[in-house]
Short mmCIF file of C-alpha atoms in Angstrom, two decimals:
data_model
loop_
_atom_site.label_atom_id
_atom_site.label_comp_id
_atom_site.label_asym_id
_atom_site.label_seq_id
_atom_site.Cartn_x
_atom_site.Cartn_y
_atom_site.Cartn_z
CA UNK A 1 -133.41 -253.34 -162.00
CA UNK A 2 -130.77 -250.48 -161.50
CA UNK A 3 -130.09 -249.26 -158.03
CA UNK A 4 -130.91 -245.82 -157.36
CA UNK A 5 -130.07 -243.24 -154.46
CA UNK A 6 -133.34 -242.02 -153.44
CA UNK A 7 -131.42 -238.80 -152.08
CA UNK A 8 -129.44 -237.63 -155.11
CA UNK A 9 -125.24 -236.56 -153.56
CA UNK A 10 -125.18 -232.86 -154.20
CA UNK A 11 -121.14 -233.43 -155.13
CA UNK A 12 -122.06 -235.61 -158.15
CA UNK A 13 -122.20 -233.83 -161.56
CA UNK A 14 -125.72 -234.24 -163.02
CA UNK A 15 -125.03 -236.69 -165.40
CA UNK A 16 -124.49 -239.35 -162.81
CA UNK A 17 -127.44 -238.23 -160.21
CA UNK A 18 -129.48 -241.38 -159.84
CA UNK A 19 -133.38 -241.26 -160.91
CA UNK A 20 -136.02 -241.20 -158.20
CA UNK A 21 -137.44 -245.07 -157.22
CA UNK A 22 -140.27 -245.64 -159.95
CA UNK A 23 -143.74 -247.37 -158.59
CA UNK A 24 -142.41 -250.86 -160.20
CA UNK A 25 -138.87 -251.40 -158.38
CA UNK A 26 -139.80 -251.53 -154.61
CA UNK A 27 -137.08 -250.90 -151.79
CA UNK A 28 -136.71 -254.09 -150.03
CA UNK A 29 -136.06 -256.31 -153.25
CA UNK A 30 -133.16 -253.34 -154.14
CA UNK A 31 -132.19 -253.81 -150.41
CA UNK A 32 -132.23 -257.65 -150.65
CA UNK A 33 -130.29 -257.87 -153.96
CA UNK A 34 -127.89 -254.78 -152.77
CA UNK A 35 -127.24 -257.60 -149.91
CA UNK A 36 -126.38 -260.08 -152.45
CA UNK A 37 -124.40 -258.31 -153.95
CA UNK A 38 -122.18 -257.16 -150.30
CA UNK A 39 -122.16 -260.94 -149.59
CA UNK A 40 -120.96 -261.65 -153.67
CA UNK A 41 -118.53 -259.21 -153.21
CA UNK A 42 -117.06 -260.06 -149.69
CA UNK A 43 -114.46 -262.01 -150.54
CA UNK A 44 -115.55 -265.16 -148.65
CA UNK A 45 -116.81 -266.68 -152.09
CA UNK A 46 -114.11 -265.26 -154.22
CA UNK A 47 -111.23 -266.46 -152.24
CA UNK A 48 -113.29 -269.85 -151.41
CA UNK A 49 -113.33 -270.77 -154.92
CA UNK A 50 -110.07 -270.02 -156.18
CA UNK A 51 -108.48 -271.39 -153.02
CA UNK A 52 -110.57 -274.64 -153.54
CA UNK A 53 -109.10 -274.60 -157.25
CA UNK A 54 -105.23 -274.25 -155.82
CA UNK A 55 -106.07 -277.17 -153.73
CA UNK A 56 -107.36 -279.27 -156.11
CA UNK A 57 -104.25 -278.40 -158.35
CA UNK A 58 -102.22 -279.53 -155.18
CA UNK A 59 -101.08 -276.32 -153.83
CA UNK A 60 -101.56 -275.66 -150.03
CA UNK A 61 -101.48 -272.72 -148.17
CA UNK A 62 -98.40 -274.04 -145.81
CA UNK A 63 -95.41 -275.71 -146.07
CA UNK A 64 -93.86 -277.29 -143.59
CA UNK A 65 -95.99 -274.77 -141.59
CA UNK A 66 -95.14 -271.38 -142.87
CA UNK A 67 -97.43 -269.95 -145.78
CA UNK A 68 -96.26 -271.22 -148.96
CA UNK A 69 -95.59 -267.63 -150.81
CA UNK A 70 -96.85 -269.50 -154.51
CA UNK A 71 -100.47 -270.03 -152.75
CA UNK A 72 -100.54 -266.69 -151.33
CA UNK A 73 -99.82 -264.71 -154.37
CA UNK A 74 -101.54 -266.89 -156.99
CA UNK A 75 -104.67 -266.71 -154.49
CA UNK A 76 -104.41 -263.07 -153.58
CA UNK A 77 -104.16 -261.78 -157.41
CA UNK A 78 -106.38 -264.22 -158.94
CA UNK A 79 -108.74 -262.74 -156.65
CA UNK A 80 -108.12 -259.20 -157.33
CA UNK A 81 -108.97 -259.69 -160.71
CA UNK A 82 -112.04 -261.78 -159.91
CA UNK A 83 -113.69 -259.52 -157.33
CA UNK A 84 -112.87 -256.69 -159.55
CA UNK A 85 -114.51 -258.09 -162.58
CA UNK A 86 -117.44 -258.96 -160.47
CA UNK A 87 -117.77 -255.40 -158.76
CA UNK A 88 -117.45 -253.82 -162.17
CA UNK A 89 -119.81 -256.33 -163.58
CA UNK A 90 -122.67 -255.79 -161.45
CA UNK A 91 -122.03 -251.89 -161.82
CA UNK A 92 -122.94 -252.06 -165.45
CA UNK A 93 -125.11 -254.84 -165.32
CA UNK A 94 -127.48 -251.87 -162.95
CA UNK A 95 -126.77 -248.78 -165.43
CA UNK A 96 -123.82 -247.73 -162.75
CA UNK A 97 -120.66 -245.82 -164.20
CA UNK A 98 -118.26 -247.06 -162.23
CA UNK A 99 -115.93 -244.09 -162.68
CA UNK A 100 -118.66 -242.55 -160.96
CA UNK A 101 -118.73 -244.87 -158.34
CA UNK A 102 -115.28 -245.58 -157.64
CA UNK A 103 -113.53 -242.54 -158.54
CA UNK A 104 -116.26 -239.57 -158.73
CA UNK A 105 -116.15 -236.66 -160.45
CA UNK A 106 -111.95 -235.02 -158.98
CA UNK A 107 -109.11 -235.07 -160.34
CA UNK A 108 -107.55 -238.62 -159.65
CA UNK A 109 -103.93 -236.55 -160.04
CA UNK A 110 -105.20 -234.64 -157.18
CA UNK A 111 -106.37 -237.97 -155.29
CA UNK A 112 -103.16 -239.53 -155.40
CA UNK A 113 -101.58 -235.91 -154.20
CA UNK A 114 -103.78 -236.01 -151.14
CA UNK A 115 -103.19 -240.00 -150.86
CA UNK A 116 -99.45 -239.34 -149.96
CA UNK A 117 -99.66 -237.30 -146.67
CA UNK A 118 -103.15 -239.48 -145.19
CA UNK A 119 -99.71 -242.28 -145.38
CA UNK A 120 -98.24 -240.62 -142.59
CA UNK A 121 -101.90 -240.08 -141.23
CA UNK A 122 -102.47 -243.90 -141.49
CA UNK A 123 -98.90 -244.95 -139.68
CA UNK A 124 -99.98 -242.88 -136.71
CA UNK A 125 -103.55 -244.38 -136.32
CA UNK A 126 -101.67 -247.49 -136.54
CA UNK A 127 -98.96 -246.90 -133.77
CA UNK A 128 -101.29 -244.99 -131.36
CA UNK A 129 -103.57 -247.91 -131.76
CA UNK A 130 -100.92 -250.74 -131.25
CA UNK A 131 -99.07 -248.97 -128.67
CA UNK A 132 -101.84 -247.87 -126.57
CA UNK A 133 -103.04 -251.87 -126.64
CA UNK A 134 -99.52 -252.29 -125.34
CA UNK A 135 -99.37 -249.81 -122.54
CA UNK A 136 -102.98 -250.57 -121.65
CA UNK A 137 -104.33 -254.23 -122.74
CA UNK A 138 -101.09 -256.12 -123.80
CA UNK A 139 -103.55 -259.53 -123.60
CA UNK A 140 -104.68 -258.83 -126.90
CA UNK A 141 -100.96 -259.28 -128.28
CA UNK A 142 -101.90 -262.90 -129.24
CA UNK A 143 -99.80 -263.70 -131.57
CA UNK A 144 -95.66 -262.80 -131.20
CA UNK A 145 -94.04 -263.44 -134.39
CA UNK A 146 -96.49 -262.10 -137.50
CA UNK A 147 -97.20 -264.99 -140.07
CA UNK A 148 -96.75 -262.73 -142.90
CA UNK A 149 -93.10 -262.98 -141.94
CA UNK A 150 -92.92 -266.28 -143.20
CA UNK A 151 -93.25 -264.78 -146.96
CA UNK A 152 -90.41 -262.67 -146.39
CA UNK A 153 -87.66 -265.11 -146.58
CA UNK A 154 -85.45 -263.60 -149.99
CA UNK A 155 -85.32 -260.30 -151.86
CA UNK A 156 -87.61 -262.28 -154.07
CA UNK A 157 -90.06 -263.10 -151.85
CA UNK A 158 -89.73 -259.77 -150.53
CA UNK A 159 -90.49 -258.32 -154.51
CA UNK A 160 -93.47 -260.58 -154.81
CA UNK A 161 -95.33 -259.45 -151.23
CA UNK A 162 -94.98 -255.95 -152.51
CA UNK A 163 -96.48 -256.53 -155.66
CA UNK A 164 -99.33 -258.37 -153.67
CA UNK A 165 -100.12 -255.60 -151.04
CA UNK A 166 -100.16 -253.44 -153.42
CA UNK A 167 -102.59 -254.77 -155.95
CA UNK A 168 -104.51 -256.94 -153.23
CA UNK A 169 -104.59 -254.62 -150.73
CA UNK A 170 -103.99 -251.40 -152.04
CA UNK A 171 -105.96 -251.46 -155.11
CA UNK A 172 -108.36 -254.33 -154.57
CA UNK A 173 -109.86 -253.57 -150.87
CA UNK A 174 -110.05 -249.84 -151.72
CA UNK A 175 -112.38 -250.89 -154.55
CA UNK A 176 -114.09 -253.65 -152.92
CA UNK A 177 -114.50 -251.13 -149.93
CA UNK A 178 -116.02 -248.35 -151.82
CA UNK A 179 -118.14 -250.64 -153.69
CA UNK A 180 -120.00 -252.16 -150.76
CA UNK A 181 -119.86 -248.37 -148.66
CA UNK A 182 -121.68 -247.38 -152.32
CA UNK A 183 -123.98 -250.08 -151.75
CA UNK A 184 -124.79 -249.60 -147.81
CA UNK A 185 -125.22 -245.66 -148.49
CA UNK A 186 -128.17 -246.16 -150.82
CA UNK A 187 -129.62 -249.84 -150.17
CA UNK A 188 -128.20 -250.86 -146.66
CA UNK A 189 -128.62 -248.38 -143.65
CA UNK A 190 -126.38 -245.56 -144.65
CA UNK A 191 -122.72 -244.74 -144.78
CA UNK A 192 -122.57 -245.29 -140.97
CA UNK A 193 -123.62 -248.51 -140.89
CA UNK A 194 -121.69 -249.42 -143.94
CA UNK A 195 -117.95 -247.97 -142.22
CA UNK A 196 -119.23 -250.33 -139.21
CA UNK A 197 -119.89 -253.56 -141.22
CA UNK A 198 -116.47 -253.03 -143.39
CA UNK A 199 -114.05 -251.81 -140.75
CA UNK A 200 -115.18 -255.20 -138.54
CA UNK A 201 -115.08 -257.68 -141.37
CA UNK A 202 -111.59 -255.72 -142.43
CA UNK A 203 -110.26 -256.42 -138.89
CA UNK A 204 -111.65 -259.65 -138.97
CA UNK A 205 -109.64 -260.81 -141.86
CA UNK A 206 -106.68 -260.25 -140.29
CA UNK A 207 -106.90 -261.79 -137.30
CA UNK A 208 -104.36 -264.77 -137.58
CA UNK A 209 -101.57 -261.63 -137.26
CA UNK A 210 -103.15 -261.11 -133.54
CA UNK A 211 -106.18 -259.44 -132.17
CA UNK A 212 -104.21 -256.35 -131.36
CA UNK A 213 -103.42 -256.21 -135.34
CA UNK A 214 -107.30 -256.95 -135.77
CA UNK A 215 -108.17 -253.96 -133.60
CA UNK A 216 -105.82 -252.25 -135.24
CA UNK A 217 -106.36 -252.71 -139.06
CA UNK A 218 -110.45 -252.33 -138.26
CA UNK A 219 -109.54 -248.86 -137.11
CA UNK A 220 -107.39 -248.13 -140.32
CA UNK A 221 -110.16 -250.24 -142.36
CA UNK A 222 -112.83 -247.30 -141.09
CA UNK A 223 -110.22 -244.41 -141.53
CA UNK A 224 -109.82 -245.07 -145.14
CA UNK A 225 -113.52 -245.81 -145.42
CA UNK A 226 -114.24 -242.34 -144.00
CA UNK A 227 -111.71 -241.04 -146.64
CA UNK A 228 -113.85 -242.35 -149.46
CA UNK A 229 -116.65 -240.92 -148.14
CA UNK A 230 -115.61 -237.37 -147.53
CA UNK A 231 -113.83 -237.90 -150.98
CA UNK A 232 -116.48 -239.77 -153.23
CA UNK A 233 -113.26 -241.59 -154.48
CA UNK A 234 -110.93 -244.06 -153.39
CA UNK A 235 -108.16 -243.18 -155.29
CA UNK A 236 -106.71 -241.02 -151.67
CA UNK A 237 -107.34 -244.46 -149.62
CA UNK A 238 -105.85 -245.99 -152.21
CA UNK A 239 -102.84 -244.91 -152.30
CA UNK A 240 -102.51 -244.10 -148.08
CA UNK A 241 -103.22 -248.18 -148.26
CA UNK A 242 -100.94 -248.77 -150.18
CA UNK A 243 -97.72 -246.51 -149.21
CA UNK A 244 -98.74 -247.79 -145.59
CA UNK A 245 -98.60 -251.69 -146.56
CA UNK A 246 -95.02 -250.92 -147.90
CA UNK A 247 -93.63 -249.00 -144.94
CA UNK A 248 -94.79 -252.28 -142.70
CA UNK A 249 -93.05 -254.63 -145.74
CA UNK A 250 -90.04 -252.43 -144.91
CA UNK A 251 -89.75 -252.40 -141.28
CA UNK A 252 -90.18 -256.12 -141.63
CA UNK A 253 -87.21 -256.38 -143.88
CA UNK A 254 -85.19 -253.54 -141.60
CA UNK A 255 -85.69 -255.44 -138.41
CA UNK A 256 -87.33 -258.49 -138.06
CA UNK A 257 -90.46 -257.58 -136.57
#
């Protein structure tokens, strides 16, 4: 049964408008399976499994109680490719280009040209937010030294966490976020809704770094959600993402913190 938008996006090219609902393919089973599909796709499953492989193998996520850098990038790329397969997949198994989907109908040259400055844009959403928790709710600073630190320990190590943010985070969560704000536009309550549901379980994921880093990377999670929307591509979030993860990698490296 292939999903369709029952209002048809005026900035998609007619080859890719979706056909109207026929009499046979009622809206709550396309709402159920598009829910499926989120929960599939959510990377609770995806990471379960191939973290429940790496332990069965014998590799743990700490070491003497810092993250073991091994587990965190076999775990983190093995499921980038996974959720990707998966996301592109079910986008062909329901008659879904997912150039369309993912990418749209502009110029990705001219994605990754806008991508560069929304950077700068997504450092400052990240230091008002964390600074104005400082100034005005320093409680939620619950965590002082960031775990991720612990991965950082040689140039190597270093090499290998960029490489990681920018394929797992980067790359992967810009997919896996336009994906499911594709499938909450049509199927799931509409794009607000969808920015709501993501930016939360965004923040949520990264919660061991502090709730103050949870507030703040929900925020972020919704800005580059926004971006896809306005953009109908996530090549721009992409790359803002990405440059962003690397600045923080840097300052990390620069002074400790």
């Amino acid at each position: 049964m292939p999903f369709v938008d029952p209002v048809p996006n005026p900035q998609q090219p007619e080859s890719s408008q979706p056909a109207a609902l026929s009499p046979d393919t009622p809206p709550f089973a396309g709402r159920v399976l598009a829910l499926i599909e989120v929960l599939i796709c959510s990377d609770f499953l995806t990471q379960s499994a191939i973290g429940g492989t790496l332990f069965a193998f014998g590799y743990h996520p700490l070491v003497n109680g810092r993250l073991n850098i091994v587990y965190v990038v076999v775990l983190s790329l093995g499921d980038t490719l996974l959720l990707i397969a998966l996301i592109l997949l079910i986008l062909n198994t329901h008659g879904e280009r997912p150039r369309d989907v993912l990418f749209g109908p502009r110029s990705i040259a001219g994605e990754i040209a806008i991508g560069i400055p929304l950077i700068v844009v997504a450092l400052t959403v990240g230091a008002v937010v964390l600074l104005s928790i400082q100034r005005w709710a320093p409680s939620l600073h619950t965590v002082v030294n960031n775990p991720l630190q612990d991965l950082l320990r040689s140039p190597r190590d270093a090499w290998w966490f960029a490489f990681v943010v920018l394929t797992a985070g980067g790359v992967r969560e810009e997919i896996q976020r336009a994906f499911l704000l594709h499938r909450f536009n049509v199927w799931l309550g509409g794009p607000a809704v969808g920015v709501a549901v993501t930016s939360v379980a965004f923040g949520a994921g990264h919660l061991m770094q502090g709730a103050d880093a949870t507030i703040a990377t929900g925020l972020l999670g919704a800005f580059w959600g926004v971006i896809y929307l306005r953009r109908r591509s996530c090549v721009a979030a992409m790359v803002s993402h990405s440059g962003f993860d690397l600045v923080q990698i840097a300052q990390f490296l620069a002074v400790g913190r």
